[in-house]
Amino acid sequence: MGDSTIPKMNKLVLFCIVLVFFSCNPIYTPDTRNVPLLNSSNETHLTFCPTPGIGFELLTAHSFSKHLALMANGGYFKRSEDAQSDCYRHWYGEIGTGLFFPYEKLFVFEIFSGYGVGMTKSYDFEIGSSINQGKYRRFFIQSDLGITL
């Protein structure tokens, strides 16, 4: 190894350490993926996902033509503030448009893109007291290949 390789290695190690410590996310709230598997024009897909005692999600999609669709999704979650260790509140909404391509009435390929917003707030009372909160925006692209029966 030459003399110029050692400083590069140190920079790489430092970068990895910084990445590990600063990429931690204190709040992880994944949403349910909307996979409507639309087959024809003027078809509507609705999914209601309740989480007893915590919240719900509503996933919708509607096809406006033989291959064009619109989706809108949203959710609200809140753990009781009476909890002894931690509690949180989270909501999100997103809208997207996409294309779907049925094949032989059995397979469907879909691709959607869209935009979403949300807010999360988390309280942790186990070790000390901390509040983590944030608003977020996201763009998304999702594709799926499914079998319809």
Tab-separated table of N, CA and C in Angstrom:
chain	number	residue	atom	x	y	z
A	1	MET	N	0.842	-1.184	0.000
A	1	MET	CA	0.000	0.000	0.000
A	1	MET	C	0.880	1.237	0.000
A	2	GLY	N	0.550	2.150	-0.857
A	2	GLY	CA	1.320	3.383	-0.916
A	2	GLY	C	0.883	4.350	0.162
A	3	ASP	N	1.645	5.429	0.288
A	3	ASP	CA	1.331	6.434	1.303
A	3	ASP	C	-0.016	7.109	1.045
A	4	SER	N	-0.432	7.242	-0.219
A	4	SER	CA	-1.694	7.928	-0.519
A	4	SER	C	-2.903	7.048	-0.213
A	5	THR	N	-2.725	5.746	-0.085
A	5	THR	CA	-3.837	4.836	0.195
A	5	THR	C	-4.301	4.941	1.637
A	6	ILE	N	-3.391	5.151	2.575
A	6	ILE	CA	-3.746	5.202	3.993
A	6	ILE	C	-4.699	6.360	4.296
A	7	PRO	N	-4.450	7.593	3.844
A	7	PRO	CA	-5.426	8.655	4.106
A	7	PRO	C	-6.792	8.356	3.482
A	8	LYS	N	-6.816	7.711	2.314
A	8	LYS	CA	-8.093	7.355	1.688
A	8	LYS	C	-8.829	6.325	2.536
A	9	MET	N	-8.101	5.371	3.095
A	9	MET	CA	-8.707	4.355	3.956
A	9	MET	C	-9.271	5.002	5.217
A	10	ASN	N	-8.523	5.956	5.802
A	10	ASN	CA	-9.000	6.650	6.997
A	10	ASN	C	-10.280	7.429	6.702
A	11	LYS	N	-10.332	8.064	5.545
A	11	LYS	CA	-11.532	8.807	5.162
A	11	LYS	C	-12.715	7.862	4.974
A	12	LEU	N	-12.467	6.693	4.401
A	12	LEU	CA	-13.530	5.714	4.204
A	12	LEU	C	-14.049	5.195	5.545
A	13	VAL	N	-13.149	4.887	6.464
A	13	VAL	CA	-13.548	4.414	7.795
A	13	VAL	C	-14.334	5.503	8.519
A	14	LEU	N	-13.864	6.736	8.466
A	14	LEU	CA	-14.563	7.850	9.100
A	14	LEU	C	-15.953	8.034	8.489
A	15	PHE	N	-16.046	7.951	7.177
A	15	PHE	CA	-17.336	8.075	6.497
A	15	PHE	C	-18.300	6.982	6.960
A	16	CYS	N	-17.832	5.753	7.071
A	16	CYS	CA	-18.679	4.637	7.518
A	16	CYS	C	-19.150	4.837	8.951
A	17	ILE	N	-18.281	5.316	9.817
A	17	ILE	CA	-18.663	5.571	11.209
A	17	ILE	C	-19.720	6.668	11.274
A	18	VAL	N	-19.515	7.743	10.539
A	18	VAL	CA	-20.489	8.837	10.510
A	18	VAL	C	-21.822	8.335	9.956
A	19	LEU	N	-21.783	7.543	8.913
A	19	LEU	CA	-22.996	7.004	8.308
A	19	LEU	C	-23.780	6.151	9.298
A	20	VAL	N	-23.092	5.319	10.052
A	20	VAL	CA	-23.756	4.453	11.027
A	20	VAL	C	-24.420	5.271	12.127
A	21	PHE	N	-23.731	6.268	12.662
A	21	PHE	CA	-24.277	7.020	13.782
A	21	PHE	C	-25.330	8.048	13.385
A	22	PHE	N	-25.253	8.577	12.192
A	22	PHE	CA	-26.193	9.612	11.807
A	22	PHE	C	-27.310	9.118	10.907
A	23	SER	N	-27.328	7.843	10.580
A	23	SER	CA	-28.422	7.324	9.780
A	23	SER	C	-29.460	6.617	10.634
A	24	CYS	N	-29.297	6.642	11.933
A	24	CYS	CA	-30.268	6.017	12.826
A	24	CYS	C	-31.569	6.806	12.787
A	25	ASN	N	-32.666	6.094	12.791
A	25	ASN	CA	-33.976	6.715	12.745
A	25	ASN	C	-34.719	6.355	14.021
A	26	PRO	N	-35.002	7.308	14.907
A	26	PRO	CA	-35.663	6.974	16.169
A	26	PRO	C	-37.129	6.592	15.999
A	27	ILE	N	-37.736	6.918	14.859
A	27	ILE	CA	-39.134	6.596	14.613
A	27	ILE	C	-39.227	5.872	13.277
A	28	TYR	N	-39.717	4.646	13.301
A	28	TYR	CA	-39.909	3.890	12.063
A	28	TYR	C	-41.378	3.538	11.958
A	29	THR	N	-42.062	4.076	10.979
A	29	THR	CA	-43.487	3.834	10.815
A	29	THR	C	-43.779	3.462	9.365
A	30	PRO	N	-43.624	2.202	9.011
A	30	PRO	CA	-43.893	1.789	7.634
A	30	PRO	C	-45.396	1.787	7.354
A	31	ASP	N	-45.761	2.058	6.122
A	31	ASP	CA	-47.164	1.994	5.747
A	31	ASP	C	-47.408	0.740	4.905
A	32	THR	N	-48.661	0.392	4.766
A	32	THR	CA	-49.042	-0.769	3.971
A	32	THR	C	-48.958	-0.410	2.498
A	33	ARG	N	-48.394	-1.273	1.711
A	33	ARG	CA	-48.256	-1.014	0.281
A	33	ARG	C	-49.577	-1.302	-0.419
A	34	ASN	N	-50.022	-0.382	-1.250
A	34	ASN	CA	-51.259	-0.530	-2.004
A	34	ASN	C	-50.956	-1.249	-3.313
A	35	VAL	N	-51.463	-2.463	-3.454
A	35	VAL	CA	-51.282	-3.270	-4.667
A	35	VAL	C	-52.684	-3.630	-5.164
A	36	PRO	N	-53.330	-2.751	-5.938
A	36	PRO	CA	-54.730	-2.976	-6.295
A	36	PRO	C	-54.975	-4.072	-7.336
A	37	LEU	N	-54.012	-4.397	-8.184
A	37	LEU	CA	-54.165	-5.407	-9.241
A	37	LEU	C	-55.423	-5.153	-10.075
A	38	LEU	N	-55.501	-3.959	-10.646
A	38	LEU	CA	-56.636	-3.571	-11.478
A	38	LEU	C	-56.589	-4.308	-12.815
A	39	ASN	N	-57.780	-4.645	-13.352
A	39	ASN	CA	-57.850	-5.413	-14.598
A	39	ASN	C	-58.531	-4.694	-15.746
A	40	SER	N	-59.419	-3.733	-15.447
A	40	SER	CA	-60.203	-3.130	-16.517
A	40	SER	C	-60.554	-1.685	-16.171
A	41	SER	N	-61.197	-1.015	-17.107
A	41	SER	CA	-61.613	0.367	-16.921
A	41	SER	C	-62.741	0.448	-15.891
A	42	ASN	N	-62.790	1.552	-15.164
A	42	ASN	CA	-63.830	1.846	-14.181
A	42	ASN	C	-63.908	0.802	-13.060
A	43	GLU	N	-62.776	0.334	-12.621
A	43	GLU	CA	-62.688	-0.627	-11.518
A	43	GLU	C	-62.172	0.105	-10.280
A	44	THR	N	-62.743	-0.190	-9.116
A	44	THR	CA	-62.344	0.452	-7.864
A	44	THR	C	-61.857	-0.595	-6.877
A	45	HIS	N	-60.794	-0.259	-6.163
A	45	HIS	CA	-60.213	-1.142	-5.153
A	45	HIS	C	-60.126	-0.355	-3.852
A	46	LEU	N	-60.731	-0.879	-2.783
A	46	LEU	CA	-60.686	-0.243	-1.463
A	46	LEU	C	-60.186	-1.257	-0.446
A	47	THR	N	-59.273	-0.831	0.405
A	47	THR	CA	-58.789	-1.676	1.494
A	47	THR	C	-58.774	-0.845	2.770
A	48	PHE	N	-59.414	-1.365	3.802
A	48	PHE	CA	-59.411	-0.725	5.114
A	48	PHE	C	-58.614	-1.623	6.042
A	49	CYS	N	-57.573	-1.078	6.648
A	49	CYS	CA	-56.675	-1.848	7.515
A	49	CYS	C	-56.742	-1.297	8.936
A	50	PRO	N	-57.638	-1.828	9.782
A	50	PRO	CA	-57.678	-1.351	11.163
A	50	PRO	C	-56.603	-2.013	12.014
A	51	THR	N	-56.070	-1.267	12.942
A	51	THR	CA	-55.175	-1.796	13.965
A	51	THR	C	-55.858	-1.494	15.290
A	52	PRO	N	-56.528	-2.492	15.888
A	52	PRO	CA	-57.345	-2.227	17.076
A	52	PRO	C	-56.593	-1.478	18.175
A	53	GLY	N	-57.214	-0.418	18.642
A	53	GLY	CA	-56.647	0.367	19.730
A	53	GLY	C	-55.546	1.321	19.330
A	54	ILE	N	-55.115	1.280	18.073
A	54	ILE	CA	-54.006	2.136	17.650
A	54	ILE	C	-54.390	3.042	16.487
A	55	GLY	N	-55.015	2.514	15.431
A	55	GLY	CA	-55.339	3.356	14.290
A	55	GLY	C	-55.831	2.572	13.099
A	56	PHE	N	-55.681	3.169	11.918
A	56	PHE	CA	-56.180	2.544	10.695
A	56	PHE	C	-55.444	3.095	9.479
A	57	GLU	N	-55.592	2.388	8.367
A	57	GLU	CA	-55.139	2.850	7.061
A	57	GLU	C	-56.267	2.623	6.068
A	58	LEU	N	-56.385	3.501	5.079
A	58	LEU	CA	-57.337	3.351	3.995
A	58	LEU	C	-56.558	3.449	2.692
A	59	LEU	N	-56.641	2.404	1.872
A	59	LEU	CA	-55.938	2.338	0.596
A	59	LEU	C	-56.981	2.279	-0.509
A	60	THR	N	-56.885	3.174	-1.492
A	60	THR	CA	-57.867	3.218	-2.570
A	60	THR	C	-57.169	3.293	-3.918
A	61	ALA	N	-57.846	2.788	-4.939
A	61	ALA	CA	-57.364	2.914	-6.317
A	61	ALA	C	-58.574	2.830	-7.245
A	62	HIS	N	-58.520	3.564	-8.350
A	62	HIS	CA	-59.599	3.543	-9.337
A	62	HIS	C	-58.993	3.649	-10.732
A	63	SER	N	-59.476	2.819	-11.646
A	63	SER	CA	-58.994	2.869	-13.034
A	63	SER	C	-59.943	3.735	-13.854
A	64	PHE	N	-59.372	4.669	-14.596
A	64	PHE	CA	-60.166	5.589	-15.401
A	64	PHE	C	-60.229	5.184	-16.863
A	65	SER	N	-59.353	4.316	-17.276
A	65	SER	CA	-59.350	3.835	-18.650
A	65	SER	C	-58.813	2.411	-18.651
A	66	LYS	N	-58.510	1.921	-19.825
A	66	LYS	CA	-58.035	0.539	-19.958
A	66	LYS	C	-56.692	0.308	-19.270
A	67	HIS	N	-55.885	1.378	-19.103
A	67	HIS	CA	-54.555	1.215	-18.506
A	67	HIS	C	-54.169	2.300	-17.495
A	68	LEU	N	-54.985	3.327	-17.280
A	68	LEU	CA	-54.632	4.456	-16.411
A	68	LEU	C	-55.409	4.388	-15.094
A	69	ALA	N	-54.693	4.608	-13.977
A	69	ALA	CA	-55.332	4.523	-12.659
A	69	ALA	C	-54.818	5.626	-11.740
A	70	LEU	N	-55.595	5.881	-10.698
A	70	LEU	CA	-55.249	6.851	-9.665
A	70	LEU	C	-55.346	6.141	-8.320
A	71	MET	N	-54.407	6.426	-7.418
A	71	MET	CA	-54.481	5.855	-6.073
A	71	MET	C	-54.382	6.971	-5.043
A	72	ALA	N	-55.042	6.758	-3.914
A	72	ALA	CA	-54.950	7.671	-2.773
A	72	ALA	C	-54.947	6.811	-1.515
A	73	ASN	N	-53.994	7.072	-0.629
A	73	ASN	CA	-53.827	6.279	0.587
A	73	ASN	C	-53.659	7.219	1.771
A	74	GLY	N	-54.033	6.746	2.935
A	74	GLY	CA	-53.842	7.540	4.135
A	74	GLY	C	-53.960	6.688	5.381
A	75	GLY	N	-53.454	7.230	6.479
A	75	GLY	CA	-53.536	6.494	7.730
A	75	GLY	C	-53.346	7.398	8.926
A	76	TYR	N	-53.860	6.932	10.067
A	76	TYR	CA	-53.708	7.644	11.329
A	76	TYR	C	-53.484	6.613	12.422
A	77	PHE	N	-52.447	6.829	13.234
A	77	PHE	CA	-52.115	5.913	14.323
A	77	PHE	C	-51.790	6.722	15.573
A	78	LYS	N	-52.255	6.224	16.715
A	78	LYS	CA	-51.947	6.891	17.976
A	78	LYS	C	-51.958	5.848	19.081
A	79	ARG	N	-50.823	5.676	19.714
A	79	ARG	CA	-50.764	4.808	20.886
A	79	ARG	C	-51.201	5.638	22.081
A	80	SER	N	-51.924	5.033	22.984
A	80	SER	CA	-52.477	5.728	24.140
A	80	SER	C	-51.404	6.506	24.892
A	81	GLU	N	-51.731	7.712	25.263
A	81	GLU	CA	-50.805	8.530	26.035
A	81	GLU	C	-50.749	8.086	27.492
A	82	ASP	N	-51.551	7.094	27.845
A	82	ASP	CA	-51.511	6.543	29.196
A	82	ASP	C	-50.423	5.487	29.342
A	83	ALA	N	-49.764	5.147	28.237
A	83	ALA	CA	-48.718	4.117	28.293
A	83	ALA	C	-47.582	4.581	29.201
A	84	GLN	N	-47.008	3.649	29.927
A	84	GLN	CA	-45.953	3.982	30.886
A	84	GLN	C	-44.598	4.197	30.217
A	85	SER	N	-44.327	3.483	29.129
A	85	SER	CA	-42.976	3.544	28.567
A	85	SER	C	-42.856	4.524	27.406
A	86	ASP	N	-43.739	4.442	26.437
A	86	ASP	CA	-43.628	5.339	25.292
A	86	ASP	C	-44.988	5.457	24.612
A	87	CYS	N	-45.133	6.468	23.793
A	87	CYS	CA	-46.345	6.636	23.002
A	87	CYS	C	-45.985	7.409	21.740
A	88	TYR	N	-46.851	7.301	20.751
A	88	TYR	CA	-46.567	8.002	19.505
A	88	TYR	C	-47.859	8.348	18.782
A	89	ARG	N	-47.717	9.276	17.831
A	89	ARG	CA	-48.809	9.674	16.950
A	89	ARG	C	-48.221	9.802	15.550
A	90	HIS	N	-48.955	9.302	14.572
A	90	HIS	CA	-48.452	9.312	13.198
A	90	HIS	C	-49.636	9.411	12.242
A	91	TRP	N	-49.526	10.268	11.245
A	91	TRP	CA	-50.504	10.296	10.168
A	91	TRP	C	-49.777	10.504	8.850
A	92	TYR	N	-50.386	10.052	7.772
A	92	TYR	CA	-49.813	10.272	6.448
A	92	TYR	C	-50.923	10.260	5.404
A	93	GLY	N	-50.651	10.861	4.277
A	93	GLY	CA	-51.537	10.831	3.122
A	93	GLY	C	-50.687	10.874	1.868
A	94	GLU	N	-51.126	10.178	0.842
A	94	GLU	CA	-50.383	10.183	-0.419
A	94	GLU	C	-51.340	9.978	-1.581
A	95	ILE	N	-50.923	10.472	-2.736
A	95	ILE	CA	-51.711	10.334	-3.950
A	95	ILE	C	-50.755	9.989	-5.084
A	96	GLY	N	-51.233	9.172	-6.003
A	96	GLY	CA	-50.370	8.772	-7.104
A	96	GLY	C	-51.172	8.377	-8.327
A	97	THR	N	-50.492	8.313	-9.420
A	97	THR	CA	-51.099	7.874	-10.671
A	97	THR	C	-50.241	6.763	-11.251
A	98	GLY	N	-50.868	5.923	-12.047
A	98	GLY	CA	-50.090	4.808	-12.564
A	98	GLY	C	-50.716	4.141	-13.767
A	99	LEU	N	-49.994	3.165	-14.239
A	99	LEU	CA	-50.410	2.358	-15.383
A	99	LEU	C	-50.519	0.907	-14.952
A	100	PHE	N	-51.471	0.193	-15.546
A	100	PHE	CA	-51.590	-1.236	-15.276
A	100	PHE	C	-51.787	-1.972	-16.598
A	101	PHE	N	-51.242	-3.166	-16.666
A	101	PHE	CA	-51.272	-3.961	-17.884
A	101	PHE	C	-51.664	-5.396	-17.554
A	102	PRO	N	-52.956	-5.739	-17.724
A	102	PRO	CA	-53.362	-7.122	-17.491
A	102	PRO	C	-52.884	-8.014	-18.638
A	103	TYR	N	-52.586	-9.245	-18.310
A	103	TYR	CA	-52.139	-10.207	-19.311
A	103	TYR	C	-52.913	-11.503	-19.107
A	104	GLU	N	-53.689	-11.893	-20.112
A	104	GLU	CA	-54.425	-13.159	-20.101
A	104	GLU	C	-55.380	-13.288	-18.916
A	105	LYS	N	-55.887	-12.190	-18.377
A	105	LYS	CA	-56.819	-12.203	-17.238
A	105	LYS	C	-56.275	-12.921	-16.004
A	106	LEU	N	-54.988	-13.215	-15.991
A	106	LEU	CA	-54.388	-13.915	-14.860
A	106	LEU	C	-53.301	-13.082	-14.191
A	107	PHE	N	-52.459	-12.433	-14.994
A	107	PHE	CA	-51.352	-11.633	-14.472
A	107	PHE	C	-51.638	-10.152	-14.675
A	108	VAL	N	-51.126	-9.329	-13.764
A	108	VAL	CA	-51.234	-7.874	-13.891
A	108	VAL	C	-49.894	-7.267	-13.497
A	109	PHE	N	-49.381	-6.381	-14.360
A	109	PHE	CA	-48.201	-5.586	-14.027
A	109	PHE	C	-48.683	-4.165	-13.804
A	110	GLU	N	-48.253	-3.548	-12.688
A	110	GLU	CA	-48.635	-2.173	-12.369
A	110	GLU	C	-47.396	-1.364	-12.023
A	111	ILE	N	-47.449	-0.093	-12.361
A	111	ILE	CA	-46.409	0.838	-11.922
A	111	ILE	C	-47.098	2.154	-11.554
A	112	PHE	N	-46.827	2.626	-10.345
A	112	PHE	CA	-47.415	3.859	-9.829
A	112	PHE	C	-46.305	4.795	-9.376
A	113	SER	N	-46.562	6.089	-9.497
A	113	SER	CA	-45.671	7.090	-8.913
A	113	SER	C	-46.560	8.130	-8.244
A	114	GLY	N	-46.014	8.775	-7.210
A	114	GLY	CA	-46.834	9.738	-6.506
A	114	GLY	C	-46.062	10.538	-5.479
A	115	TYR	N	-46.824	11.220	-4.646
A	115	TYR	CA	-46.284	12.139	-3.651
A	115	TYR	C	-47.069	11.965	-2.357
A	116	GLY	N	-46.375	12.047	-1.223
A	116	GLY	CA	-47.040	11.904	0.062
A	116	GLY	C	-46.463	12.839	1.108
A	117	VAL	N	-47.262	13.110	2.128
A	117	VAL	CA	-46.844	13.923	3.272
A	117	VAL	C	-47.260	13.207	4.548
A	118	GLY	N	-46.604	13.556	5.649
A	118	GLY	CA	-46.959	12.936	6.918
A	118	GLY	C	-46.310	13.636	8.090
A	119	MET	N	-46.682	13.189	9.297
A	119	MET	CA	-46.138	13.735	10.530
A	119	MET	C	-46.058	12.606	11.543
A	120	THR	N	-44.973	12.569	12.288
A	120	THR	CA	-44.783	11.571	13.333
A	120	THR	C	-44.255	12.269	14.578
A	121	LYS	N	-44.777	11.858	15.720
A	121	LYS	CA	-44.300	12.378	16.997
A	121	LYS	C	-44.216	11.204	17.960
A	122	SER	N	-43.077	11.058	18.623
A	122	SER	CA	-42.848	9.933	19.521
A	122	SER	C	-42.336	10.448	20.856
A	123	TYR	N	-42.886	9.906	21.937
A	123	TYR	CA	-42.451	10.230	23.295
A	123	TYR	C	-41.853	8.968	23.901
A	124	ASP	N	-40.702	9.076	24.518
A	124	ASP	CA	-40.057	7.926	25.159
A	124	ASP	C	-39.764	8.290	26.607
A	125	PHE	N	-40.361	7.554	27.533
A	125	PHE	CA	-40.203	7.857	28.954
A	125	PHE	C	-39.433	6.782	29.708
A	126	GLU	N	-38.917	5.757	29.011
A	126	GLU	CA	-38.201	4.674	29.693
A	126	GLU	C	-36.891	5.143	30.299
A	127	ILE	N	-36.029	5.709	29.486
A	127	ILE	CA	-34.727	6.190	29.954
A	127	ILE	C	-34.743	7.700	29.804
A	128	GLY	N	-34.934	8.385	30.885
A	128	GLY	CA	-35.020	9.837	30.800
A	128	GLY	C	-36.324	10.228	30.134
A	129	SER	N	-36.279	11.250	29.360
A	129	SER	CA	-37.464	11.724	28.672
A	129	SER	C	-37.030	12.322	27.343
A	130	SER	N	-37.597	11.827	26.257
A	130	SER	CA	-37.246	12.392	24.955
A	130	SER	C	-38.480	12.473	24.075
A	131	ILE	N	-38.481	13.470	23.224
A	131	ILE	CA	-39.547	13.656	22.250
A	131	ILE	C	-38.886	13.760	20.884
A	132	ASN	N	-39.301	12.904	19.964
A	132	ASN	CA	-38.818	12.939	18.584
A	132	ASN	C	-40.013	13.246	17.699
A	133	GLN	N	-39.869	14.242	16.851
A	133	GLN	CA	-40.974	14.573	15.966
A	133	GLN	C	-40.443	15.043	14.626
A	134	GLY	N	-41.279	14.904	13.627
A	134	GLY	CA	-40.871	15.363	12.315
A	134	GLY	C	-42.010	15.310	11.319
A	135	LYS	N	-41.935	16.198	10.359
A	135	LYS	CA	-42.845	16.188	9.220
A	135	LYS	C	-42.032	15.691	8.038
A	136	TYR	N	-42.666	14.998	7.134
A	136	TYR	CA	-41.920	14.498	5.986
A	136	TYR	C	-42.746	14.576	4.711
A	137	ARG	N	-42.015	14.608	3.621
A	137	ARG	CA	-42.578	14.547	2.274
A	137	ARG	C	-41.831	13.456	1.546
A	138	ARG	N	-42.507	12.775	0.659
A	138	ARG	CA	-41.803	11.747	-0.097
A	138	ARG	C	-42.418	11.592	-1.480
A	139	PHE	N	-41.555	11.293	-2.406
A	139	PHE	CA	-41.962	10.893	-3.741
A	139	PHE	C	-41.773	9.388	-3.805
A	140	PHE	N	-42.632	8.709	-4.539
A	140	PHE	CA	-42.472	7.266	-4.615
A	140	PHE	C	-42.717	6.754	-6.025
A	141	ILE	N	-42.069	5.651	-6.316
A	141	ILE	CA	-42.298	4.858	-7.521
A	141	ILE	C	-42.380	3.419	-7.048
A	142	GLN	N	-43.445	2.748	-7.405
A	142	GLN	CA	-43.585	1.348	-7.015
A	142	GLN	C	-44.105	0.550	-8.200
A	143	SER	N	-43.642	-0.654	-8.307
A	143	SER	CA	-44.139	-1.553	-9.341
A	143	SER	C	-44.483	-2.879	-8.694
A	144	ASP	N	-45.376	-3.594	-9.332
A	144	ASP	CA	-45.715	-4.922	-8.835
A	144	ASP	C	-46.193	-5.791	-9.987
A	145	LEU	N	-46.036	-7.060	-9.800
A	145	LEU	CA	-46.515	-8.075	-10.729
A	145	LEU	C	-47.315	-9.049	-9.891
A	146	GLY	N	-48.590	-9.219	-10.217
A	146	GLY	CA	-49.441	-10.057	-9.387
A	146	GLY	C	-50.261	-11.032	-10.197
A	147	ILE	N	-50.810	-12.000	-9.492
A	147	ILE	CA	-51.694	-13.002	-10.083
A	147	ILE	C	-53.095	-12.727	-9.564
A	148	THR	N	-54.055	-12.633	-10.471
A	148	THR	CA	-55.447	-12.453	-10.074
A	148	THR	C	-56.183	-13.763	-10.312
A	149	LEU	N	-56.955	-14.165	-9.337
A	149	LEU	CA	-57.690	-15.436	-9.452
A	149	LEU	C	-59.176	-15.198	-9.552
